Backbone as JSON, one array per atom type, in Angstrom:
{
  "sequence": "MLNDISKILQCPYSKKHVRFHDSGKYLAVQDSDRTYPITDGIIHFIPEKGTPFFDSKHAAGGLVQKTARWMEGRRQLAGKHLGLPSNFSQAVLDMPAASHSFNLEKFKTYKGALFIVADSDPAFLVEAKKRYSKENIQNVYFLCCDPGKLPLADKSLAMAVSMFSFHRIAKKQETIQEIARILRISGAFVGAFCIHDQGLSGLYKSNGQFSEPFGTQQQAKDLLFEKFDMAEEALVENQFFFNCRKSWPSCGNRWS",
  "N": [[-30.8, 153.71, 84.4], [-31.02, 155.38, 81.65], [-32.89, 153.67, 80.03], [-35.2, 153.6, 81.17], [-36.81, 155.64, 80.2], [-36.22, 155.72, 77.69], [-37.69, 154.18, 75.72], [-40.05, 155.43, 75.33], [-39.46, 157.9, 74.29], [-39.79, 160.31, 71.58], [-38.72, 161.32, 68.47], [-40.27, 164.92, 68.36], [-40.91, 165.93, 65.96], [-40.93, 164.18, 63.72], [-41.42, 161.85, 64.79], [-40.35, 159.62, 64.82], [-38.43, 156.77, 66.44], [-35.97, 157.49, 69.34], [-32.64, 157.38, 70.55], [-30.38, 157.42, 72.85], [-27.12, 158.43, 72.7], [-23.78, 156.8, 73.11], [-22.31, 158.31, 74.51], [-23.73, 159.97, 76.17], [-23.71, 162.43, 75.48], [-26.02, 163.07, 73.68], [-28.84, 162.72, 71.94], [-29.88, 160.64, 69.52], [-32.03, 160.33, 65.98], [-33.6, 157.69, 65.17], [-33.21, 156.27, 61.84], [-32.1, 158.89, 60.69], [-30.13, 161.9, 60.32], [-30.7, 163.99, 62.07], [-30.08, 165.12, 65.62], [-30.59, 165.41, 69.13], [-29.41, 167.54, 71.53], [-27.89, 167.14, 75.24], [-27.63, 169.11, 77.52], [-26.24, 169.82, 80.73], [-27.63, 168.0, 82.06], [-30.26, 168.11, 80.92], [-32.37, 167.29, 78.29], [-32.57, 168.77, 75.23], [-34.98, 169.58, 73.33], [-35.58, 171.74, 71.73], [-33.37, 172.85, 70.05], [-32.25, 175.27, 69.78], [-32.39, 176.56, 72.06], [-30.38, 176.03, 73.82], [-26.84, 175.76, 75.27], [-25.88, 178.68, 74.78], [-27.82, 179.7, 76.01], [-28.35, 179.48, 78.32], [-26.85, 181.23, 79.45], [-27.54, 183.63, 79.71], [-28.95, 186.47, 81.08], [-31.88, 186.56, 81.11], [-31.98, 183.1, 81.77], [-30.62, 183.51, 84.22], [-31.77, 184.78, 86.18], [-34.23, 186.91, 87.47], [-37.15, 186.61, 86.18], [-37.89, 183.84, 86.66], [-37.65, 184.17, 89.56], [-39.3, 185.83, 90.53], [-41.69, 184.21, 89.65], [-41.48, 182.4, 91.53], [-41.82, 183.72, 93.68], [-44.31, 185.19, 93.58], [-45.86, 182.41, 93.35], [-45.26, 181.27, 95.95], [-47.4, 182.63, 97.64], [-49.55, 180.76, 97.29], [-49.28, 178.32, 97.75], [-50.32, 177.23, 100.2], [-53.16, 176.83, 99.29], [-52.61, 174.86, 97.62], [-51.8, 172.5, 98.67], [-53.98, 171.8, 99.9], [-55.96, 171.35, 98.11], [-55.08, 169.81, 96.29], [-55.43, 167.11, 94.16], [-53.45, 164.75, 94.31], [-52.77, 161.28, 94.16], [-52.49, 158.88, 96.51], [-50.27, 156.99, 96.49], [-48.16, 156.12, 93.6], [-46.53, 154.52, 90.9], [-45.23, 154.8, 88.56], [-45.2, 156.26, 85.15], [-44.81, 159.92, 84.87], [-46.09, 163.26, 83.79], [-44.58, 166.31, 84.79], [-45.29, 169.8, 84.17], [-46.23, 173.18, 82.71], [-42.51, 173.41, 84.5], [-42.36, 174.71, 86.66], [-44.27, 173.76, 88.41], [-43.44, 171.77, 89.93], [-42.72, 173.41, 92.85], [-45.23, 172.44, 94.17], [-45.95, 170.23, 93.98], [-43.91, 168.63, 95.15], [-43.78, 167.21, 97.4], [-45.37, 165.45, 97.54], [-44.69, 163.47, 95.22], [-42.0, 162.67, 96.49], [-42.99, 160.45, 97.63], [-43.45, 158.57, 96.06], [-42.0, 156.06, 95.12], [-41.34, 154.19, 93.26], [-41.78, 155.45, 90.66], [-41.43, 157.23, 87.31], [-40.02, 160.33, 86.56], [-41.24, 162.91, 84.54], [-40.06, 166.13, 83.59], [-41.04, 169.12, 81.51], [-40.78, 171.89, 79.92], [-40.57, 174.66, 77.78], [-38.93, 176.68, 78.44], [-35.51, 176.97, 79.65], [-34.33, 178.34, 82.13], [-36.52, 177.87, 83.79], [-36.46, 174.94, 84.1], [-33.57, 174.76, 84.73], [-33.93, 175.68, 87.27], [-35.97, 173.74, 88.41], [-34.36, 171.32, 88.6], [-32.82, 171.69, 90.5], [-34.32, 171.4, 92.53], [-34.96, 168.66, 92.68], [-33.0, 167.55, 92.9], [-32.27, 168.28, 95.37], [-33.87, 167.48, 96.87], [-33.23, 164.59, 96.59], [-34.66, 162.85, 94.31], [-34.31, 160.37, 92.08], [-34.84, 159.47, 89.49], [-35.59, 161.31, 87.2], [-36.14, 162.98, 84.13], [-35.46, 165.81, 82.27], [-37.15, 167.53, 80.04], [-36.11, 170.24, 77.44], [-38.62, 171.55, 75.61], [-41.26, 172.29, 72.73], [-44.19, 172.65, 74.34], [-46.59, 172.25, 73.04], [-45.34, 169.92, 70.8], [-44.99, 167.5, 72.32], [-42.44, 165.4, 73.07], [-43.06, 162.72, 73.13], [-43.98, 159.14, 73.72], [-47.24, 157.89, 71.93], [-49.8, 157.52, 74.42], [-47.63, 156.98, 76.75], [-48.06, 157.49, 79.08], [-49.27, 157.57, 82.46], [-50.06, 159.58, 84.21], [-50.44, 163.16, 84.52], [-49.19, 166.84, 85.34], [-50.07, 169.62, 86.39], [-49.1, 172.68, 87.76], [-50.51, 176.11, 88.49], [-49.35, 176.84, 86.51], [-49.83, 176.88, 83.72], [-50.32, 179.36, 82.51], [-48.16, 180.32, 81.13], [-48.08, 178.92, 78.72], [-48.49, 179.23, 75.65], [-50.06, 178.17, 73.44], [-52.76, 176.89, 74.26], [-54.58, 174.84, 73.49], [-53.74, 173.3, 72.11], [-51.53, 172.03, 73.66], [-53.36, 170.45, 75.76], [-54.45, 168.72, 74.19], [-51.8, 167.79, 73.2], [-51.4, 166.56, 75.7], [-53.39, 164.72, 76.21], [-52.97, 163.13, 74.44], [-50.53, 161.64, 75.08], [-51.04, 160.35, 76.92], [-52.53, 156.96, 78.94], [-55.43, 155.84, 78.09], [-58.19, 156.73, 80.35], [-56.37, 157.97, 81.81], [-54.78, 160.09, 83.98], [-55.19, 163.79, 84.69], [-53.91, 166.29, 86.49], [-54.2, 169.22, 88.3], [-54.0, 172.93, 88.48], [-55.57, 175.59, 87.39], [-55.09, 179.32, 86.71], [-57.62, 181.7, 87.03], [-58.26, 184.28, 85.2], [-55.83, 186.58, 86.75], [-54.85, 189.71, 87.37], [-52.23, 190.28, 88.18], [-50.64, 188.46, 87.34], [-50.94, 189.13, 84.25], [-49.32, 191.34, 84.16], [-46.87, 190.01, 85.17], [-46.13, 188.56, 83.04], [-45.64, 190.06, 80.95], [-44.13, 190.55, 79.19], [-42.81, 188.56, 78.54], [-42.01, 186.11, 76.32], [-43.51, 183.77, 76.37], [-46.05, 184.07, 77.27], [-49.7, 184.07, 77.49], [-52.63, 184.93, 78.38], [-54.15, 184.43, 80.93], [-56.8, 182.01, 81.66], [-60.3, 183.62, 81.19], [-62.6, 182.52, 82.63], [-64.16, 180.37, 84.8], [-65.37, 178.83, 83.32], [-64.39, 178.66, 80.65], [-61.83, 177.13, 80.82], [-63.1, 174.49, 81.72], [-64.61, 174.05, 79.43], [-62.08, 173.71, 77.79], [-60.7, 171.57, 78.87], [-62.52, 169.57, 78.57], [-62.72, 168.92, 76.15], [-61.29, 166.82, 75.95], [-61.19, 165.37, 78.39], [-62.86, 163.89, 80.87], [-64.6, 164.92, 83.43], [-63.18, 164.55, 87.19], [-63.29, 165.6, 89.5], [-63.58, 168.73, 90.68], [-63.03, 172.51, 91.17], [-63.25, 175.68, 92.41], [-61.05, 178.31, 94.14], [-60.09, 181.05, 95.27], [-59.6, 182.07, 92.63], [-58.19, 180.12, 91.6], [-58.57, 177.36, 89.74], [-58.86, 174.02, 90.53], [-58.12, 171.01, 89.47], [-59.31, 167.34, 88.66], [-59.08, 165.4, 86.22], [-59.94, 162.53, 83.91], [-58.67, 160.78, 81.13], [-60.8, 160.44, 78.47], [-62.8, 157.47, 77.67], [-63.05, 155.86, 74.52], [-65.39, 155.16, 73.75], [-66.89, 156.52, 73.48], [-67.21, 157.84, 71.24], [-65.33, 160.02, 68.1], [-63.88, 161.78, 69.27], [-62.19, 161.48, 71.71], [-60.28, 160.0, 70.71]],
  "CA": [[-31.57, 154.47, 83.94], [-31.62, 155.86, 80.51], [-33.55, 152.94, 79.26], [-35.97, 153.4, 81.74], [-37.25, 156.48, 79.38], [-36.03, 155.62, 75.82], [-38.84, 153.13, 75.15], [-41.37, 156.17, 75.23], [-39.3, 158.85, 73.9], [-39.82, 160.15, 70.16], [-38.8, 163.02, 68.28], [-41.49, 165.37, 68.19], [-41.52, 166.11, 64.58], [-41.11, 162.96, 62.46], [-42.32, 160.64, 65.25], [-39.56, 158.17, 65.02], [-37.55, 156.36, 67.75], [-34.68, 158.3, 69.44], [-31.67, 156.69, 71.31], [-29.42, 157.92, 73.92], [-25.67, 158.18, 72.35], [-23.19, 156.19, 74.13], [-21.23, 159.59, 75.01], [-24.29, 160.84, 76.69], [-24.25, 163.78, 74.93], [-27.22, 163.83, 72.93], [-30.06, 161.61, 71.8], [-30.01, 160.47, 67.82], [-33.24, 159.86, 65.43], [-33.58, 156.79, 64.22], [-32.94, 156.28, 60.28], [-32.14, 160.29, 60.57], [-28.96, 162.55, 61.26], [-31.13, 164.6, 63.38], [-29.82, 164.82, 67.32], [-30.58, 166.47, 70.02], [-28.22, 167.75, 72.67], [-28.05, 167.1, 76.13], [-26.56, 170.18, 78.21], [-26.46, 169.76, 82.36], [-28.5, 167.08, 82.46], [-31.51, 168.76, 80.2], [-32.23, 166.89, 77.02], [-33.05, 170.0, 74.56], [-36.01, 169.4, 71.97], [-35.1, 173.0, 71.0], [-31.82, 173.19, 70.28], [-31.57, 177.23, 70.01], [-31.95, 176.91, 73.39], [-29.01, 175.18, 74.43], [-25.79, 176.39, 75.99], [-25.64, 179.91, 75.07], [-29.34, 180.01, 76.35], [-28.06, 179.53, 79.8], [-25.77, 182.56, 79.61], [-28.58, 185.21, 79.19], [-29.89, 187.12, 81.75], [-33.11, 185.65, 81.41], [-31.52, 182.48, 82.52], [-29.7, 184.35, 85.55], [-32.99, 185.15, 87.81], [-35.46, 187.73, 86.93], [-38.49, 185.69, 85.77], [-37.73, 182.79, 87.48], [-37.5, 184.47, 91.06], [-40.77, 186.5, 90.34], [-42.54, 183.51, 89.39], [-41.61, 181.57, 92.58], [-42.88, 184.49, 94.99], [-46.11, 184.79, 93.29], [-46.27, 181.03, 93.51], [-45.31, 181.07, 97.1], [-48.92, 182.71, 98.05], [-50.43, 179.63, 96.15], [-48.61, 176.82, 98.33], [-51.17, 176.63, 101.37], [-54.24, 176.54, 98.79], [-52.39, 173.91, 96.66], [-51.92, 171.49, 100.19], [-55.69, 171.49, 100.23], [-56.83, 170.88, 96.91], [-54.09, 169.21, 94.65], [-55.94, 165.72, 94.47], [-52.52, 163.47, 93.51], [-52.88, 159.99, 94.33], [-51.45, 158.48, 97.5], [-49.56, 155.91, 95.74], [-48.18, 156.16, 92.39], [-45.51, 153.82, 90.76], [-45.98, 154.96, 86.5], [-44.59, 157.63, 84.69], [-45.58, 161.09, 85.2], [-45.42, 164.36, 83.38], [-44.79, 167.32, 85.33], [-45.22, 170.53, 82.97], [-44.42, 173.22, 83.09], [-41.44, 173.12, 85.28], [-42.51, 175.86, 87.88], [-45.32, 173.03, 88.9], [-42.43, 171.62, 91.26], [-43.32, 173.71, 93.75], [-46.18, 172.38, 94.97], [-46.12, 168.7, 94.01], [-42.57, 167.61, 95.13], [-43.63, 166.53, 98.45], [-46.1, 163.85, 97.18], [-43.86, 163.05, 94.24], [-40.99, 162.24, 97.23], [-43.4, 159.29, 98.35], [-43.42, 157.81, 94.73], [-40.52, 155.57, 94.66], [-41.2, 153.53, 91.77], [-42.64, 156.26, 89.64], [-40.43, 157.9, 86.72], [-40.79, 161.73, 86.58], [-40.41, 163.62, 83.03], [-40.21, 167.45, 83.7], [-41.26, 169.42, 80.47], [-40.99, 173.21, 80.13], [-39.85, 175.65, 76.64], [-37.63, 177.55, 78.94], [-34.1, 176.5, 80.29], [-34.18, 178.61, 83.2], [-37.43, 177.3, 84.89], [-35.56, 173.64, 83.93], [-32.19, 174.54, 85.9], [-34.42, 175.81, 89.04], [-36.42, 172.63, 88.64], [-33.56, 170.54, 88.61], [-31.72, 172.08, 91.38], [-34.98, 171.31, 93.74], [-35.34, 167.37, 92.45], [-31.68, 167.2, 93.36], [-32.05, 168.44, 97.06], [-34.96, 166.19, 97.28], [-32.74, 163.24, 96.15], [-35.41, 162.49, 93.24], [-33.0, 160.37, 90.87], [-35.63, 159.09, 88.54], [-36.19, 162.11, 86.59], [-35.59, 163.47, 83.25], [-35.66, 167.32, 82.17], [-36.97, 167.63, 78.28], [-36.75, 171.37, 77.06], [-39.5, 171.04, 74.7], [-42.48, 172.56, 72.86], [-45.46, 171.99, 75.29], [-47.43, 171.84, 71.49], [-45.42, 168.97, 70.37], [-44.35, 166.52, 73.12], [-41.07, 164.67, 72.21], [-42.76, 161.5, 74.17], [-44.89, 158.53, 72.71], [-48.69, 158.18, 72.09], [-50.03, 156.69, 75.17], [-46.95, 156.29, 77.16], [-47.73, 157.93, 80.34], [-50.31, 157.49, 83.44], [-50.65, 160.91, 84.9], [-49.72, 164.51, 84.17], [-49.79, 167.6, 86.83], [-50.01, 171.38, 85.81], [-49.7, 173.44, 89.01], [-50.49, 177.3, 88.37], [-47.95, 177.66, 85.64], [-50.46, 176.7, 82.48], [-50.46, 180.36, 81.76], [-46.88, 180.59, 80.57], [-48.07, 178.37, 77.4], [-49.46, 180.2, 74.52], [-50.93, 177.19, 73.24], [-53.08, 175.79, 75.35], [-55.58, 173.96, 73.08], [-52.88, 172.34, 71.27], [-50.68, 171.43, 74.57], [-53.82, 170.32, 76.07], [-54.45, 167.73, 73.23], [-50.76, 166.92, 73.43], [-51.42, 165.93, 77.19], [-54.43, 163.62, 75.93], [-52.63, 161.99, 73.38], [-49.32, 160.9, 75.3], [-51.82, 159.88, 78.7], [-52.85, 156.17, 78.44], [-57.06, 155.23, 78.17], [-58.41, 156.94, 81.89], [-55.02, 158.25, 82.4], [-55.33, 161.37, 85.1], [-54.59, 165.16, 84.44], [-54.64, 166.82, 87.62], [-53.64, 170.52, 88.42], [-54.79, 174.0, 88.93], [-55.34, 176.74, 86.39], [-55.45, 180.39, 87.34], [-58.43, 182.3, 86.07], [-58.27, 186.1, 85.24], [-55.44, 187.28, 87.53], [-54.38, 190.88, 86.59], [-50.84, 190.3, 88.36], [-50.05, 187.39, 86.32], [-50.51, 189.65, 83.52], [-48.28, 192.07, 84.51], [-45.72, 189.27, 85.63], [-45.08, 187.98, 82.04], [-46.14, 190.57, 79.97], [-42.54, 191.23, 78.24], [-42.37, 187.22, 77.97], [-42.93, 185.79, 74.53], [-44.4, 182.73, 76.23], [-47.16, 184.34, 77.87], [-50.86, 184.11, 76.89], [-53.37, 185.35, 79.19], [-55.11, 183.34, 81.95], [-58.01, 181.95, 81.32], [-61.19, 184.31, 81.79], [-63.59, 182.1, 83.48], [-63.77, 178.79, 84.95], [-65.84, 177.66, 82.4], [-63.43, 178.72, 79.52], [-60.79, 176.12, 81.32], [-63.68, 173.48, 81.8], [-64.38, 173.65, 77.72], [-60.95, 172.96, 77.28], [-60.53, 170.12, 79.22], [-63.88, 168.72, 78.32], [-62.37, 168.41, 74.81], [-60.36, 165.58, 75.72], [-61.11, 165.1, 79.34], [-63.73, 164.1, 81.94], [-64.11, 165.84, 84.98], [-63.79, 163.8, 88.32], [-63.34, 166.5, 91.07], [-63.09, 170.07, 90.62], [-63.06, 173.63, 92.72], [-62.75, 177.23, 92.49], [-60.67, 178.81, 95.17], [-59.47, 182.48, 95.17], [-59.44, 182.43, 91.2], [-57.24, 179.27, 91.17], [-59.51, 176.54, 89.38], [-58.41, 173.0, 90.9], [-59.27, 169.98, 88.63], [-59.07, 166.17, 88.73], [-59.77, 164.82, 84.95], [-59.12, 161.39, 83.46], [-58.47, 160.79, 79.69], [-61.89, 159.67, 78.59], [-62.58, 156.28, 77.0], [-63.07, 156.04, 73.03], [-66.31, 154.43, 73.4], [-68.23, 157.79, 73.01], [-66.8, 158.49, 69.77], [-63.74, 159.52, 67.94], [-63.3, 162.79, 70.29], [-61.3, 160.88, 72.16], [-59.54, 159.07, 70.01]],
  "C": [[-32.04, 155.18, 82.74], [-32.81, 154.95, 79.89], [-34.75, 152.88, 79.89], [-37.06, 154.94, 80.93], [-37.07, 156.19, 77.79], [-36.88, 155.0, 75.4], [-39.97, 154.22, 74.78], [-40.56, 157.45, 74.56], [-39.54, 158.8, 72.24], [-39.08, 161.47, 69.59], [-39.82, 163.76, 67.85], [-41.73, 165.96, 66.54], [-41.68, 165.43, 63.69], [-41.5, 161.74, 63.75], [-41.21, 159.65, 66.05], [-38.95, 157.83, 66.57], [-36.35, 157.43, 67.94], [-33.87, 157.11, 70.57], [-30.64, 157.5, 72.07], [-27.7, 157.54, 73.34], [-24.66, 157.66, 73.21], [-22.28, 157.3, 75.16], [-22.06, 160.18, 76.04], [-24.72, 161.97, 76.54], [-25.41, 164.37, 74.2], [-27.9, 162.53, 72.56], [-29.67, 161.47, 70.27], [-31.12, 159.97, 67.52], [-33.05, 158.63, 64.98], [-34.0, 156.63, 62.9], [-33.21, 157.91, 60.04], [-30.65, 160.44, 61.21], [-29.64, 163.49, 62.18], [-30.58, 164.04, 64.91], [-30.03, 166.01, 68.1], [-29.64, 166.33, 71.07], [-29.08, 167.6, 74.0], [-26.94, 167.89, 76.97], [-27.18, 170.11, 79.81], [-27.66, 169.24, 82.44], [-29.94, 167.48, 81.85], [-31.39, 168.32, 78.71], [-33.11, 168.33, 76.1], [-33.99, 169.73, 73.16], [-35.83, 170.44, 71.26], [-33.97, 173.31, 71.13], [-31.41, 174.7, 70.62], [-31.6, 177.36, 71.42], [-31.31, 176.34, 74.06], [-28.19, 175.99, 75.38], [-25.93, 177.44, 76.24], [-26.85, 180.45, 75.93], [-29.0, 180.28, 78.1], [-26.98, 180.58, 79.97], [-26.18, 183.81, 79.79], [-28.92, 185.16, 80.9], [-31.21, 186.41, 82.33], [-32.84, 184.27, 82.52], [-31.32, 182.51, 84.45], [-30.73, 184.42, 86.47], [-34.0, 185.82, 87.22], [-36.75, 187.0, 87.06], [-39.07, 184.72, 86.59], [-38.12, 182.84, 89.41], [-38.59, 185.16, 91.07], [-41.72, 185.39, 90.45], [-42.83, 182.74, 91.01], [-41.97, 182.69, 93.84], [-43.98, 184.44, 94.67], [-46.63, 183.42, 93.58], [-46.14, 180.78, 95.24], [-46.82, 181.25, 97.92], [-49.76, 181.31, 98.23], [-50.41, 178.27, 97.19], [-49.61, 176.33, 99.41], [-52.31, 176.13, 100.51], [-53.67, 174.81, 97.94], [-52.39, 172.51, 97.64], [-53.24, 171.08, 100.04], [-56.33, 171.15, 99.45], [-55.93, 170.08, 95.93], [-54.4, 167.78, 95.24], [-54.95, 164.96, 93.57], [-52.72, 162.19, 94.46], [-52.13, 159.89, 95.26], [-50.47, 158.14, 96.91], [-49.28, 155.79, 94.07], [-46.81, 155.34, 91.52], [-45.06, 153.68, 88.72], [-45.38, 155.84, 86.0], [-45.58, 158.86, 84.26], [-44.87, 162.27, 84.43], [-45.43, 165.21, 84.1], [-44.55, 168.74, 84.45], [-46.16, 171.74, 83.41], [-43.94, 173.48, 84.23], [-41.6, 173.72, 86.87], [-43.35, 174.54, 88.74], [-44.35, 172.29, 90.37], [-42.48, 171.72, 92.16], [-44.09, 173.31, 94.52], [-46.67, 170.5, 95.08], [-44.79, 168.0, 94.41], [-42.47, 166.7, 96.48], [-44.23, 165.5, 98.19], [-45.51, 162.68, 96.48], [-42.5, 162.3, 95.21], [-41.71, 160.84, 97.49], [-43.45, 158.1, 96.82], [-42.21, 157.24, 94.36], [-40.71, 154.66, 93.55], [-41.99, 154.36, 90.56], [-41.16, 156.71, 88.48], [-41.43, 159.19, 86.06], [-39.82, 162.5, 85.49], [-41.27, 164.88, 83.78], [-40.03, 168.11, 82.41], [-41.26, 170.77, 80.76], [-40.05, 173.65, 78.88], [-39.22, 176.02, 77.29], [-36.92, 176.73, 80.01], [-34.52, 176.54, 81.36], [-35.28, 177.99, 84.45], [-36.61, 175.04, 85.15], [-34.61, 173.45, 85.07], [-32.74, 174.38, 87.31], [-35.32, 174.44, 89.34], [-35.53, 171.47, 88.99], [-32.82, 170.6, 89.78], [-32.51, 170.99, 92.47], [-35.47, 169.58, 93.4], [-34.16, 166.88, 92.79], [-31.68, 167.34, 94.62], [-32.75, 167.52, 97.89], [-34.52, 164.71, 97.3], [-33.88, 162.35, 95.5], [-34.5, 162.1, 92.41], [-33.75, 159.97, 89.66], [-36.53, 159.84, 88.27], [-35.68, 162.66, 85.78], [-36.35, 164.85, 82.76], [-35.6, 167.49, 80.65], [-37.1, 169.57, 78.02], [-37.71, 171.37, 75.65], [-40.83, 171.95, 74.14], [-43.81, 171.9, 73.32], [-46.72, 171.49, 74.03], [-47.15, 170.61, 70.54], [-44.02, 168.1, 71.43], [-43.03, 165.49, 72.38], [-41.64, 162.89, 73.17], [-44.13, 160.66, 73.56], [-46.63, 158.2, 73.06], [-49.06, 156.71, 73.64], [-49.45, 156.01, 76.34], [-47.12, 156.59, 78.86], [-49.25, 157.81, 81.69], [-51.18, 158.81, 84.48], [-49.75, 162.01, 84.2], [-50.24, 165.5, 85.1], [-49.05, 168.89, 86.03], [-50.55, 172.13, 87.24], [-49.43, 174.9, 88.66], [-48.96, 177.88, 87.58], [-48.38, 177.5, 84.23], [-50.47, 178.27, 81.71], [-49.5, 180.95, 80.86], [-47.06, 179.61, 79.14], [-49.12, 178.91, 76.64], [-50.49, 179.35, 73.92], [-51.31, 176.63, 73.83], [-53.75, 174.62, 74.78], [-54.79, 172.64, 72.51], [-52.09, 171.72, 72.51], [-52.04, 170.54, 75.36], [-54.05, 168.75, 75.21], [-53.15, 167.16, 73.39], [-50.81, 165.84, 74.76], [-52.18, 164.31, 77.26], [-53.71, 162.51, 75.24], [-51.57, 161.17, 74.33], [-50.0, 160.12, 76.64], [-52.41, 158.53, 77.61], [-54.75, 156.59, 78.42], [-57.28, 155.66, 80.06], [-57.07, 157.28, 82.71], [-54.96, 159.81, 83.25], [-54.36, 162.39, 84.77], [-55.17, 166.03, 85.65], [-53.61, 168.08, 87.79], [-54.39, 171.67, 88.68], [-54.82, 175.06, 87.89], [-55.74, 178.09, 86.87], [-56.72, 181.2, 86.3], [-58.73, 183.68, 86.71], [-57.45, 186.62, 86.5], [-54.49, 188.29, 86.33], [-52.56, 190.8, 87.14], [-50.09, 189.44, 87.56], [-49.85, 188.25, 84.88], [-49.4, 190.77, 83.26], [-46.72, 191.56, 84.77], [-45.31, 189.12, 84.32], [-45.57, 189.04, 81.07], [-45.11, 190.64, 78.66], [-41.97, 189.92, 77.97], [-43.2, 186.52, 76.65], [-43.64, 184.62, 74.85], [-45.52, 182.61, 76.74], [-48.26, 184.37, 77.0], [-51.51, 184.43, 78.47], [-54.22, 184.5, 80.02], [-56.53, 183.17, 81.25], [-59.0, 182.87, 82.06], [-62.3, 184.14, 82.79], [-63.51, 180.44, 83.8], [-64.38, 178.0, 83.88], [-65.0, 177.4, 80.88], [-62.18, 177.47, 80.13], [-61.55, 174.68, 81.2], [-63.97, 173.21, 80.03], [-63.48, 172.95, 77.26], [-60.9, 171.82, 77.43], [-61.84, 169.01, 78.84], [-63.75, 168.17, 77.01], [-61.57, 166.99, 74.54], [-60.73, 164.69, 77.06], [-62.31, 164.85, 80.25], [-63.67, 164.54, 83.17], [-64.38, 164.68, 86.14], [-63.96, 164.6, 89.4], [-63.02, 168.14, 90.34], [-63.44, 171.47, 91.55], [-62.55, 174.67, 91.99], [-62.81, 177.93, 93.89], [-59.76, 179.79, 94.79], [-58.96, 182.23, 93.81], [-58.23, 181.6, 90.96], [-58.62, 177.96, 90.65], [-58.69, 175.33, 89.37], [-59.07, 171.84, 90.04], [-58.84, 168.74, 88.55], [-59.36, 165.37, 87.37], [-59.18, 163.34, 84.63], [-59.69, 161.29, 81.74], [-59.71, 159.58, 79.48], [-61.91, 158.47, 77.77], [-63.37, 156.39, 75.44], [-64.91, 155.41, 72.97], [-67.44, 155.66, 73.32], [-68.02, 158.42, 72.23], [-65.3, 159.08, 69.46], [-63.28, 160.75, 68.88], [-62.3, 162.2, 70.92], [-60.47, 160.39, 72.03], [-57.59, 159.5, 70.11]]
}
């Protein structure tokens, strides 16, 4: 299974290839002394958020449970408007990790796919790992990483999914650029962004990862349009559902 992802992983800083050490305890960067630890099945590209972080009060509960309760009210919306393909057998990014609350039912049918779950917060990865395990989805990897510096090679994935969680990412523009970079030409970016939700502001105000949700639907569209062509869109109860494709470079350097 390790070989399934080793070809597309890279150091997020040097862009050099990484490989799994025989011990299974860390990744080694090619031609470098740099390594990235693996803790409880989670690969840490932010090493300072390793084992000690799991023992913190934050990782133990709080924000993860509050987020789950907030998302529960949006489950029915997602079922009606999430535009995932009926069949899929390639590599897909699930980011941030709380997206799993909405896409796992569909992911269970993707028997030949490779799932990559990424988040900068191990607490959300731990929760996602429990859910993936409960659904007996084995072909999945969990990456603790900066969403603005994804440890994945250029044009290595065919789809990315982000459901109701993008507001936890402070560097939104950098993250959109990274998603476009790792997607193949015409690769899909599917999900839902929250538009001006006061409840979210109160929920995440004390969390360092938080930045305000998009103020308008047009703000979200403008950011996506920098790298993607819109295939489908809908605004439902302040939730902006979208189905985009990475644009062909024939339109200019904007999509290179």
